[in-house]
CSV table of C-alpha atoms and ligand atoms in Angstrom, one decimal:
chain,number,residue,atom,x,y,z
A,185,MET,CA,-34.2,-30.9,-19.0
A,186,THR,CA,-34.9,-27.8,-17.1
A,187,THR,CA,-34.2,-27.3,-13.4
A,188,LYS,CA,-35.8,-24.6,-11.5
A,189,LEU,CA,-33.2,-22.2,-10.1
A,190,ALA,CA,-33.3,-21.6,-6.4
A,191,MET,CA,-33.9,-17.9,-7.1
A,192,ASN,CA,-37.1,-18.9,-8.7
A,193,GLY,CA,-38.2,-21.3,-5.9
A,194,GLY,CA,-36.2,-24.3,-6.9
A,195,GLU,CA,-34.1,-26.5,-4.6
A,196,PRO,CA,-30.8,-24.8,-3.6
A,197,THR,CA,-27.7,-26.8,-4.6
A,198,ILE,CA,-25.8,-26.2,-1.4
A,199,ARG,CA,-27.9,-26.9,1.7
A,200,THR,CA,-25.3,-27.1,4.5
A,201,PRO,CA,-23.1,-24.0,5.0
A,202,LEU,CA,-19.5,-24.4,3.9
A,203,ARG,CA,-17.2,-24.8,7.0
A,204,PRO,CA,-15.2,-21.8,7.9
A,205,TYR,CA,-11.4,-21.9,7.3
A,206,ARG,CA,-9.4,-22.8,10.4
A,207,SER,CA,-5.7,-23.4,10.7
A,208,ILE,CA,-5.4,-23.2,14.5
A,209,GLY,CA,-5.2,-26.4,16.4
A,210,LEU,CA,-3.7,-28.3,19.2
A,211,GLU,CA,-0.1,-27.5,18.2
A,212,GLU,CA,-0.8,-23.8,18.7
A,213,LYS,CA,-2.6,-24.4,22.0
A,214,GLU,CA,0.4,-26.3,23.4
A,215,ALA,CA,2.9,-23.7,22.2
A,216,VAL,CA,0.9,-20.9,23.8
A,217,ALA,CA,0.6,-22.9,27.1
A,218,GLU,CA,4.4,-23.2,27.1
A,219,VAL,CA,4.9,-19.5,26.9
A,220,MET,CA,2.2,-18.9,29.5
A,221,GLU,CA,4.2,-21.1,31.9
A,222,THR,CA,7.1,-18.7,31.7
A,223,GLY,CA,5.0,-15.7,32.5
A,224,ARG,CA,6.9,-13.6,30.1
A,225,LEU,CA,4.7,-12.6,27.2
A,226,SER,CA,7.1,-10.2,25.6
A,227,GLU,CA,10.8,-9.5,26.2
A,228,PHE,CA,11.3,-6.5,23.9
A,229,VAL,CA,13.1,-3.5,25.5
A,230,GLY,CA,13.2,-0.2,23.6
A,231,ALA,CA,16.8,0.5,24.6
A,232,PRO,CA,20.2,-0.7,23.4
A,233,GLY,CA,21.0,-4.2,24.5
A,234,SER,CA,20.2,-7.8,23.5
A,235,ASN,CA,16.5,-7.5,24.3
A,236,PHE,CA,16.2,-4.8,21.7
A,237,LEU,CA,15.5,-7.6,19.3
A,238,GLY,CA,12.8,-9.3,21.4
A,239,GLY,CA,12.2,-12.5,23.3
A,240,PRO,CA,13.2,-16.1,22.5
A,241,LYS,CA,10.0,-17.0,20.6
A,242,VAL,CA,10.2,-13.9,18.4
A,243,ARG,CA,13.8,-14.7,17.5
A,244,GLN,CA,13.0,-18.4,16.9
A,245,PHE,CA,10.1,-17.5,14.7
A,246,GLU,CA,12.2,-15.0,12.7
A,247,ALA,CA,15.0,-17.6,12.3
A,248,ALA,CA,12.4,-20.2,11.1
A,249,CYS,CA,11.0,-17.6,8.5
A,250,GLU,CA,14.5,-16.9,7.3
A,251,VAL,CA,15.1,-20.6,6.6
A,252,PHE,CA,11.7,-21.2,5.1
A,253,PHE,CA,11.4,-18.2,2.9
A,254,GLU,CA,15.1,-18.2,1.9
A,255,THR,CA,15.6,-14.6,2.9
A,256,LYS,CA,18.5,-13.1,4.8
A,257,HIS,CA,16.4,-11.2,7.3
A,258,ALA,CA,12.9,-11.9,8.6
A,259,ILE,CA,11.6,-9.3,11.0
A,260,ALA,CA,8.4,-10.0,12.9
A,261,VAL,CA,6.0,-7.2,13.5
A,262,ASN,CA,2.6,-6.8,15.2
A,263,SER,CA,0.7,-6.5,11.9
A,264,TRP,CA,1.5,-6.3,8.2
A,265,THR,CA,0.2,-2.8,8.3
A,266,SER,CA,3.0,-2.0,10.7
A,267,GLY,CA,5.3,-3.9,8.4
A,268,LEU,CA,4.4,-1.8,5.4
A,269,ILE,CA,4.9,1.4,7.5
A,270,ALA,CA,8.3,0.2,8.6
A,271,ALA,CA,9.3,-0.7,5.0
A,272,VAL,CA,8.3,2.6,3.5
A,273,GLY,CA,10.1,4.4,6.3
A,274,ALA,CA,13.2,2.3,6.1
A,275,VAL,CA,13.5,3.1,2.4
A,276,GLY,CA,14.0,6.7,3.3
A,277,VAL,CA,10.8,8.0,1.7
A,278,ARG,CA,10.6,11.7,2.4
A,279,PRO,CA,7.6,14.0,2.8
A,280,GLY,CA,6.2,14.7,-0.7
A,281,ASP,CA,8.0,11.8,-2.3
A,282,GLU,CA,5.7,9.7,-4.5
A,283,VAL,CA,5.1,5.9,-4.1
A,284,ILE,CA,3.3,4.0,-6.8
A,285,VAL,CA,0.6,1.6,-5.6
A,286,PRO,CA,-2.2,-0.4,-7.2
A,287,PRO,CA,-5.8,0.5,-6.6
A,288,TRP,CA,-6.6,-3.2,-5.9
A,289,THR,CA,-5.2,-3.9,-2.5
A,290,MET,CA,-6.1,-3.6,1.2
A,291,THR,CA,-6.1,0.1,2.2
A,292,ALA,CA,-2.9,-0.3,4.3
A,293,SER,CA,-0.6,-0.5,1.3
A,294,ALA,CA,-1.5,3.1,0.3
A,295,ALA,CA,-2.0,4.4,3.9
A,296,ALA,CA,1.5,3.3,4.8
A,297,VAL,CA,2.8,5.9,2.3
A,298,LEU,CA,0.6,8.7,3.8
A,299,HIS,CA,1.9,7.8,7.3
A,300,TRP,CA,5.3,9.2,6.1
A,301,ASN,CA,3.6,12.3,4.6
A,302,ALA,CA,4.4,10.9,1.2
A,303,ILE,CA,2.0,10.7,-1.7
A,304,PRO,CA,0.4,7.5,-3.0
A,305,VAL,CA,0.2,7.5,-6.8
A,306,PHE,CA,-2.1,4.9,-8.3
A,307,ALA,CA,-1.1,2.9,-11.4
A,308,ASP,CA,-3.6,0.6,-13.1
A,309,ILE,CA,-3.7,-3.2,-12.8
A,310,ARG,CA,-3.7,-5.9,-15.5
A,311,LYS,CA,-7.1,-7.3,-16.5
A,312,ASP,CA,-5.8,-10.9,-16.3
A,313,THR,CA,-3.8,-11.1,-13.0
A,314,PHE,CA,-5.3,-8.0,-11.2
A,315,CYS,CA,-1.7,-7.1,-10.2
A,316,LEU,CA,0.1,-3.9,-11.2
A,317,ASP,CA,0.5,-3.3,-14.9
A,318,PRO,CA,4.2,-2.5,-15.4
A,319,GLU,CA,3.3,-0.2,-18.4
A,320,SER,CA,1.0,1.8,-16.3
A,321,VAL,CA,3.6,2.0,-13.5
A,322,GLU,CA,6.2,3.3,-16.0
A,323,ALA,CA,3.8,6.0,-17.1
A,324,ALA,CA,3.2,7.0,-13.5
A,325,ILE,CA,6.9,7.5,-12.7
A,326,SER,CA,7.9,11.1,-12.1
A,327,GLU,CA,10.9,13.0,-10.7
A,328,LYS,CA,9.4,12.6,-7.2
A,329,THR,CA,8.9,8.8,-7.4
A,330,ARG,CA,10.8,6.9,-4.8
A,331,ALA,CA,9.3,3.5,-4.5
A,332,ILE,CA,6.8,1.0,-5.9
A,333,ILE,CA,4.6,-1.1,-3.7
A,334,ALA,CA,3.8,-4.3,-5.7
A,335,VAL,CA,0.8,-6.2,-4.3
A,336,ASP,CA,0.6,-9.9,-4.9
A,337,ILE,CA,-3.1,-9.8,-5.0
A,338,PHE,CA,-5.4,-12.8,-4.5
A,339,GLY,CA,-2.6,-15.3,-4.3
A,340,GLN,CA,0.0,-14.8,-7.0
A,341,SER,CA,3.0,-12.6,-7.5
A,342,ALA,CA,2.9,-9.4,-9.4
A,343,ASP,CA,5.2,-9.2,-12.5
A,344,ILE,CA,8.1,-8.7,-10.1
A,345,ALA,CA,10.8,-9.2,-12.8
A,346,ALA,CA,9.4,-6.3,-14.9
A,347,LEU,CA,8.9,-4.1,-11.9
A,348,MET,CA,12.5,-4.7,-10.6
A,349,GLU,CA,13.8,-3.8,-14.0
A,350,LEU,CA,11.8,-0.6,-14.0
A,351,ALA,CA,13.0,0.2,-10.5
A,352,GLU,CA,16.6,-0.4,-11.5
A,353,SER,CA,16.4,1.9,-14.5
A,354,HIS,CA,14.7,4.7,-12.5
A,355,ASP,CA,16.6,4.2,-9.3
A,356,LEU,CA,13.5,3.2,-7.3
A,357,VAL,CA,12.9,0.7,-4.5
A,358,VAL,CA,10.3,-2.1,-4.7
A,359,ILE,CA,8.3,-3.2,-1.7
A,360,SER,CA,6.3,-6.4,-2.2
A,361,ASP,CA,3.0,-6.7,-0.3
A,362,THR,CA,2.6,-10.5,-0.2
A,363,ALA,CA,-0.1,-10.6,2.4
A,364,GLN,CA,-2.4,-12.6,0.2
A,365,ALA,CA,0.3,-14.9,-1.4
A,366,PRO,CA,2.5,-16.4,1.3
A,367,ALA,CA,4.7,-19.2,-0.2
A,368,ALA,CA,3.5,-18.6,-3.7
A,369,ARG,CA,6.4,-19.0,-6.1
A,370,VAL,CA,7.7,-16.6,-8.7
A,371,ASN,CA,10.6,-17.6,-11.0
A,372,GLY,CA,11.8,-20.2,-8.5
A,373,ARG,CA,11.7,-17.9,-5.4
A,374,PHE,CA,9.0,-17.2,-2.8
A,375,ALA,CA,6.8,-14.2,-3.6
A,376,GLY,CA,7.9,-11.2,-1.7
A,377,THR,CA,11.6,-12.2,-1.6
A,378,SER,CA,12.6,-10.8,-5.0
A,379,ALA,CA,11.9,-7.2,-4.1
A,380,HIS,CA,14.1,-5.0,-1.9
A,381,ILE,CA,11.7,-5.5,0.9
A,382,GLY,CA,8.7,-7.9,1.1
A,383,GLY,CA,6.5,-9.5,3.6
A,384,ILE,CA,3.4,-11.3,4.7
A,385,SER,CA,0.4,-10.7,7.0
A,386,LEU,CA,-0.5,-13.0,9.9
A,387,ASN,CA,-3.9,-11.5,10.3
A,388,TYR,CA,-6.6,-14.1,10.9
A,389,HIS,CA,-8.0,-14.0,7.4
A,390,LYS,CA,-4.7,-15.0,5.8
A,391,HIS,CA,-3.3,-18.5,4.9
A,392,ILE,CA,-1.5,-18.7,8.3
A,393,ASN,CA,-2.2,-16.4,11.2
A,394,THR,CA,-1.3,-15.4,14.7
A,395,GLY,CA,-4.5,-13.4,15.2
A,396,GLU,CA,-2.6,-10.2,14.3
A,397,GLY,CA,1.0,-10.1,13.1
A,398,GLY,CA,3.3,-9.8,10.1
A,399,VAL,CA,6.8,-10.6,8.9
A,400,LEU,CA,9.1,-8.4,6.8
A,401,PHE,CA,11.7,-9.9,4.4
A,402,THR,CA,14.9,-8.4,3.1
A,403,ASP,CA,18.3,-9.4,2.0
A,404,ASP,CA,19.7,-5.9,2.7
A,405,ASP,CA,21.5,-5.5,6.0
A,406,GLN,CA,21.0,-1.8,6.2
A,407,LEU,CA,17.3,-1.9,5.4
A,408,ALA,CA,16.9,-4.7,8.0
A,409,HIS,CA,18.6,-2.6,10.6
A,410,ARG,CA,16.5,0.4,9.8
A,411,MET,CA,13.3,-1.6,10.0
A,412,ARG,CA,14.3,-3.1,13.4
A,413,LEU,CA,14.8,0.5,14.6
A,414,ILE,CA,11.5,1.7,13.4
A,415,ARG,CA,9.8,-1.4,15.0
A,416,ASN,CA,11.1,-0.6,18.4
A,417,HIS,CA,11.5,3.1,19.4
A,418,GLY,CA,14.5,3.7,17.1
A,419,GLU,CA,15.2,7.2,18.4
A,420,ALA,CA,15.8,5.8,21.9
A,421,VAL,CA,18.3,3.3,20.6
A,422,VAL,CA,20.7,4.9,18.1
A,423,ASN,CA,23.7,6.7,19.5
A,424,PRO,CA,25.1,9.3,17.2
A,425,ASP,CA,27.9,7.1,16.0
A,426,SER,CA,26.0,3.9,15.3
A,427,ILE,CA,24.0,5.0,12.3
A,428,LYS,CA,24.9,7.5,9.6
A,429,ASP,CA,21.4,7.9,8.2
A,430,LEU,CA,18.9,9.0,10.8
A,431,VAL,CA,16.1,9.7,8.2
A,432,ASN,CA,12.8,8.3,9.4
A,433,ILE,CA,14.3,6.6,12.5
A,434,ILE,CA,11.3,7.8,14.5
A,435,GLY,CA,10.4,4.7,16.2
A,436,HIS,CA,7.0,3.1,16.7
A,437,ASN,CA,6.0,0.1,18.8
A,438,PHE,CA,5.5,-2.6,16.1
A,439,ARG,CA,6.7,-5.4,18.3
A,440,LEU,CA,5.2,-8.9,18.2
A,441,GLY,CA,4.5,-10.7,21.5
A,442,GLU,CA,5.9,-14.0,22.5
A,443,LEU,CA,2.4,-15.7,22.4
A,444,GLU,CA,1.9,-14.7,18.8
A,445,ALA,CA,5.4,-15.7,17.9
A,446,ALA,CA,5.0,-19.1,19.4
A,447,ILE,CA,1.8,-19.5,17.4
A,448,GLY,CA,3.7,-18.3,14.3
A,449,ILE,CA,6.3,-21.0,14.7
A,450,GLU,CA,3.6,-23.7,14.6
A,451,GLN,CA,1.6,-22.0,11.8
A,452,LEU,CA,4.7,-21.7,9.6
A,453,LYS,CA,5.1,-25.5,9.8
A,454,LYS,CA,1.6,-25.8,8.4
A,455,LEU,CA,2.1,-23.4,5.5
A,456,PRO,CA,3.3,-25.9,2.9
A,457,GLY,CA,0.3,-28.1,3.5
A,458,VAL,CA,-2.1,-25.1,3.5
A,459,VAL,CA,-0.7,-23.9,0.2
A,460,GLU,CA,-0.8,-27.4,-1.4
A,461,ARG,CA,-4.5,-27.6,-0.4
A,462,ARG,CA,-5.3,-24.2,-1.8
A,463,GLU,CA,-3.6,-25.1,-5.1
A,464,ARG,CA,-5.6,-28.3,-5.3
A,465,ILE,CA,-8.9,-26.6,-4.6
A,466,GLY,CA,-8.0,-23.9,-7.1
A,467,ASN,CA,-7.2,-26.5,-9.8
A,468,ARG,CA,-10.4,-28.4,-9.1
A,469,LEU,CA,-12.4,-25.2,-9.5
A,470,LEU,CA,-10.5,-24.4,-12.7
A,471,GLU,CA,-11.4,-27.8,-14.1
A,472,GLY,CA,-15.0,-27.9,-12.9
A,473,LEU,CA,-15.8,-24.4,-14.1
A,474,ALA,CA,-14.1,-24.6,-17.5
A,475,GLY,CA,-16.2,-24.0,-20.5
A,476,LEU,CA,-19.0,-21.9,-18.9
A,477,SER,CA,-19.5,-19.3,-21.5
A,478,GLY,CA,-18.7,-15.8,-20.6
A,479,LEU,CA,-16.9,-16.9,-17.3
A,480,LYS,CA,-13.2,-16.1,-17.5
A,481,LEU,CA,-11.3,-18.1,-14.9
A,482,PRO,CA,-8.1,-17.0,-13.1
A,483,ILE,CA,-4.9,-17.3,-15.0
A,484,VAL,CA,-1.6,-18.2,-13.4
A,485,ALA,CA,1.1,-16.0,-14.9
A,486,LYS,CA,4.2,-17.6,-16.4
A,487,GLY,CA,6.8,-18.4,-13.7
A,488,ASN,CA,4.1,-18.2,-11.0
A,489,THR,CA,2.3,-20.5,-8.7
A,490,HIS,CA,-1.1,-19.4,-7.3
A,491,VAL,CA,-2.1,-20.0,-3.7
A,492,TYR,CA,-5.6,-18.7,-4.1
A,493,TYR,CA,-6.6,-16.3,-1.4
A,494,ILE,CA,-9.4,-15.3,-3.7
A,495,PHE,CA,-10.5,-17.1,-6.9
A,496,GLY,CA,-10.8,-14.1,-9.2
A,497,MET,CA,-13.1,-14.4,-12.2
A,498,THR,CA,-14.5,-12.0,-14.8
A,499,LEU,CA,-17.7,-12.0,-16.7
A,500,GLU,CA,-17.7,-11.4,-20.4
A,501,GLY,CA,-20.1,-11.6,-23.3
A,502,ILE,CA,-23.5,-13.1,-22.5
A,503,ALA,CA,-22.8,-13.4,-18.8
A,504,LEU,CA,-22.1,-9.7,-18.6
A,505,GLU,CA,-25.2,-8.8,-20.6
A,506,ILE,CA,-27.4,-10.5,-18.0
A,507,GLY,CA,-25.6,-8.5,-15.4
A,508,ARG,CA,-23.3,-9.5,-12.6
A,509,GLU,CA,-25.9,-8.6,-9.9
A,510,GLN,CA,-28.4,-11.1,-11.3
A,511,ILE,CA,-25.9,-13.8,-11.7
A,512,VAL,CA,-24.6,-13.3,-8.2
A,513,ARG,CA,-28.2,-13.3,-6.9
A,514,ALA,CA,-28.8,-16.6,-8.6
A,515,LEU,CA,-25.5,-18.1,-7.2
A,516,ARG,CA,-26.3,-17.0,-3.7
A,517,ALA,CA,-29.8,-18.4,-3.9
A,518,GLU,CA,-28.1,-21.8,-4.8
A,519,GLY,CA,-26.2,-21.5,-1.6
A,520,VAL,CA,-22.8,-20.3,-2.8
A,521,PRO,CA,-21.3,-18.0,-0.1
A,522,GLY,CA,-18.2,-15.8,-0.2
A,523,LEU,CA,-18.9,-14.1,-3.6
A,524,GLY,CA,-17.4,-10.7,-4.1
A,525,GLU,CA,-18.9,-8.3,-6.7
A,526,GLY,CA,-15.9,-6.3,-7.7
A,527,TYR,CA,-13.0,-5.3,-5.4
A,528,ALA,CA,-12.9,-1.8,-3.9
A,529,ASN,CA,-10.7,0.8,-5.7
A,530,ILE,CA,-8.6,2.4,-3.1
A,531,HIS,CA,-8.1,5.7,-5.0
A,532,LEU,CA,-11.9,6.3,-5.0
A,533,LEU,CA,-12.1,6.3,-1.2
A,534,PRO,CA,-13.1,9.7,0.4
A,535,ILE,CA,-9.6,10.1,1.9
A,536,TYR,CA,-8.2,10.4,-1.6
A,537,GLN,CA,-11.1,12.1,-3.3
A,538,GLN,CA,-11.1,14.8,-0.6
A,539,LYS,CA,-7.4,14.7,0.0
A,540,ILE,CA,-7.8,14.7,3.7
A,541,ALA,CA,-5.4,12.6,5.7
A,542,TYR,CA,-3.8,14.7,8.4
A,543,GLY,CA,-5.8,17.6,9.7
A,544,ASP,CA,-8.4,19.4,7.5
A,545,LYS,CA,-6.1,21.5,5.2
A,546,GLY,CA,-5.2,18.8,2.7
A,547,PHE,CA,-2.0,17.7,4.4
A,548,PRO,CA,0.3,16.1,3.1
A,549,TRP,CA,-0.8,17.0,-0.5
A,550,THR,CA,-1.1,20.8,-0.2
A,551,GLU,CA,1.9,21.2,2.0
A,552,THR,CA,4.2,19.3,-0.4
A,553,GLY,CA,2.8,20.9,-3.6
A,554,SER,CA,1.5,17.6,-4.9
A,555,GLU,CA,-0.9,17.8,-7.8
A,556,VAL,CA,-1.5,14.1,-8.1
A,557,SER,CA,-4.9,13.2,-9.5
A,558,TYR,CA,-7.3,10.6,-7.9
A,559,ALA,CA,-10.1,11.4,-10.4
A,560,LYS,CA,-12.4,8.6,-11.5
A,561,GLY,CA,-10.9,7.3,-14.7
A,562,ILE,CA,-7.2,7.2,-13.8
A,563,CYS,CA,-7.3,3.4,-13.4
A,564,PRO,CA,-9.8,2.4,-16.1
A,565,VAL,CA,-9.1,-1.4,-16.0
A,566,ALA,CA,-9.5,-1.6,-12.2
A,567,GLU,CA,-12.5,0.6,-12.3
A,568,GLU,CA,-14.3,-1.4,-15.0
A,569,LEU,CA,-13.5,-4.7,-13.2
A,570,HIS,CA,-15.0,-3.3,-10.0
A,571,SER,CA,-18.1,-1.8,-11.4
A,572,GLU,CA,-18.9,-4.4,-14.1
A,573,SER,CA,-17.1,-7.6,-14.6
A,574,PHE,CA,-15.1,-8.9,-11.7
A,575,LEU,CA,-16.5,-11.8,-9.6
A,576,GLY,CA,-14.4,-13.2,-6.7
A,577,PHE,CA,-14.9,-16.4,-4.8
A,578,LEU,CA,-13.3,-15.8,-1.4
A,579,MET,CA,-11.6,-19.1,-0.9
A,580,CYS,CA,-9.8,-17.8,2.1
A,581,LEU,CA,-13.0,-18.0,4.2
A,582,PHE,CA,-13.7,-21.7,3.8
A,583,GLU,CA,-12.1,-25.1,4.6
A,584,LEU,CA,-13.3,-26.6,1.3
A,585,ASN,CA,-13.0,-30.4,1.0
A,586,ASP,CA,-13.5,-32.0,-2.5
A,587,GLU,CA,-17.3,-32.4,-1.9
A,588,GLU,CA,-17.7,-28.8,-0.9
A,589,VAL,CA,-15.7,-27.6,-4.0
A,590,ASP,CA,-17.8,-29.9,-6.2
A,591,ALA,CA,-21.0,-28.4,-4.7
A,592,VAL,CA,-19.8,-24.9,-5.6
A,593,ILE,CA,-19.0,-26.1,-9.1
A,594,LEU,CA,-22.5,-27.7,-9.4
A,595,ALA,CA,-24.2,-24.5,-8.3
A,596,PHE,CA,-22.3,-22.5,-11.0
A,597,ARG,CA,-23.1,-25.1,-13.7
A,598,LYS,CA,-26.7,-25.1,-12.7
A,599,VAL,CA,-27.0,-21.3,-13.0
A,600,TRP,CA,-25.1,-21.3,-16.3
A,601,GLU,CA,-27.3,-24.0,-17.7
A,602,ASN,CA,-30.3,-22.0,-16.8
A,603,LEU,CA,-29.2,-18.5,-17.7
A,604,VAL,CA,-32.5,-18.0,-19.5
A,605,GLN,CA,-34.2,-18.1,-16.1
A,606,VAL,CA,-31.9,-15.5,-14.8
A,607,GLU,CA,-32.5,-13.3,-17.8
A,608,ASP,CA,-36.2,-13.7,-17.4
A,609,SER,CA,-36.1,-12.6,-13.8
A,610,VAL,CA,-34.5,-9.3,-14.9
A,611,SER,CA,-37.1,-8.4,-17.5
B,199,PLP,C1,-4.3,-8.2,4.9
B,199,PLP,C2,-3.6,-7.3,4.0
B,199,PLP,C3,-2.8,-6.2,4.5
B,199,PLP,C4,-2.8,-5.8,6.0
B,199,PLP,O1,-2.3,-6.8,6.8
B,199,PLP,P1,-2.6,-6.7,8.4
B,199,PLP,O2,-1.8,-7.8,9.0
B,199,PLP,O3,-4.1,-7.0,8.5
B,199,PLP,O4,-2.3,-5.4,8.9
B,199,PLP,C5,-2.1,-5.4,3.6
B,199,PLP,N1,-2.2,-5.7,2.3
B,199,PLP,C6,-2.9,-6.7,1.8
B,199,PLP,C7,-2.9,-6.9,0.3
B,199,PLP,C8,-3.7,-7.5,2.6
B,199,PLP,O5,-4.4,-8.5,2.1
């Protein structure tokens, strides 16, 4: 039996748009109303004293995160970008130091390094998990390397055990960027809590959100203290005797408001349910899409759970011969939304290609004598995946009940059963 693909004038598989993901409800509305009643929307003070650590909702949210994520310190910030900047600063990264980052992440993971006038060095990712490849990281380590930012991309942890081992043998610090994998497990712990510092984003695309926001994790008292100083005008707070190490204690205002913290408290309660649903949807897709030739489905690395921010696939063999563009065109015509062709390689952005971050004279690269290369070709795996074979389904955008997931599966199966038609449309 042949069915006409929608791209060739046939009936599309999905006729009603998938519902957008939403985790905000009545609970958040009530929590916000309660704070509004008090009239105090933030209680942070950038000076010594008890309000240096923020208002009651911020502290309650942090305490809840400490219990939930099993981390000694949780520090709320106004975005995860702020969190990353605070983390890199707290580690004591100095101008010209190198920090290893993957090319597959949101730009902030690398920009957080530049904000301290330090140098991002890109190591390649693994073709199966899309997370940092420890071998490539090892090859990128130099005398100047100070830290590694391990990104738990798409919903599962990077190989944190291998990266921590590397860090130990080279005296480096590991920062986990778990923005896309909150409450994913790795070797019995929550992703982000095995590194020296980790944390999650609370931006509205993420599993749980406060609109904007983020939370830092660490078990290290000193790092926690330093991050709290960077969060809240540190230089105004330290007296000469209270801290030995003043490096990078130039404070920012990374403070989270009481409204967001109140929302965060309610969102955190929903996280286990959100993650359970994402895993169920991911597993349903894995089952439903199994056996389509040339379509490689996500793998869940040993010791990991996957909380599916993005369902990351690759095309191989026949599928790749037809071309990703055509296959995506066919899937979109069938009504499948949220498809990502590739994932941008950060090192190929103009800021790195032209080495222009601060001013127009190549600072911080020229000034610190850095000769790091951002040439096309330094991350061959990530580059090939982006330009040729990677196909992501952005699960984070949709609610996805079983029927909707099945409709997506049906659309894929229809396209795959009629690849001849896709092929014909190319020639
Ligand atoms: C979303 C995201 C960030 C940035 O988080 P914000 O809270 O939006 O600043 C950083 N890294 C990764 C991998 C992300 O997905």
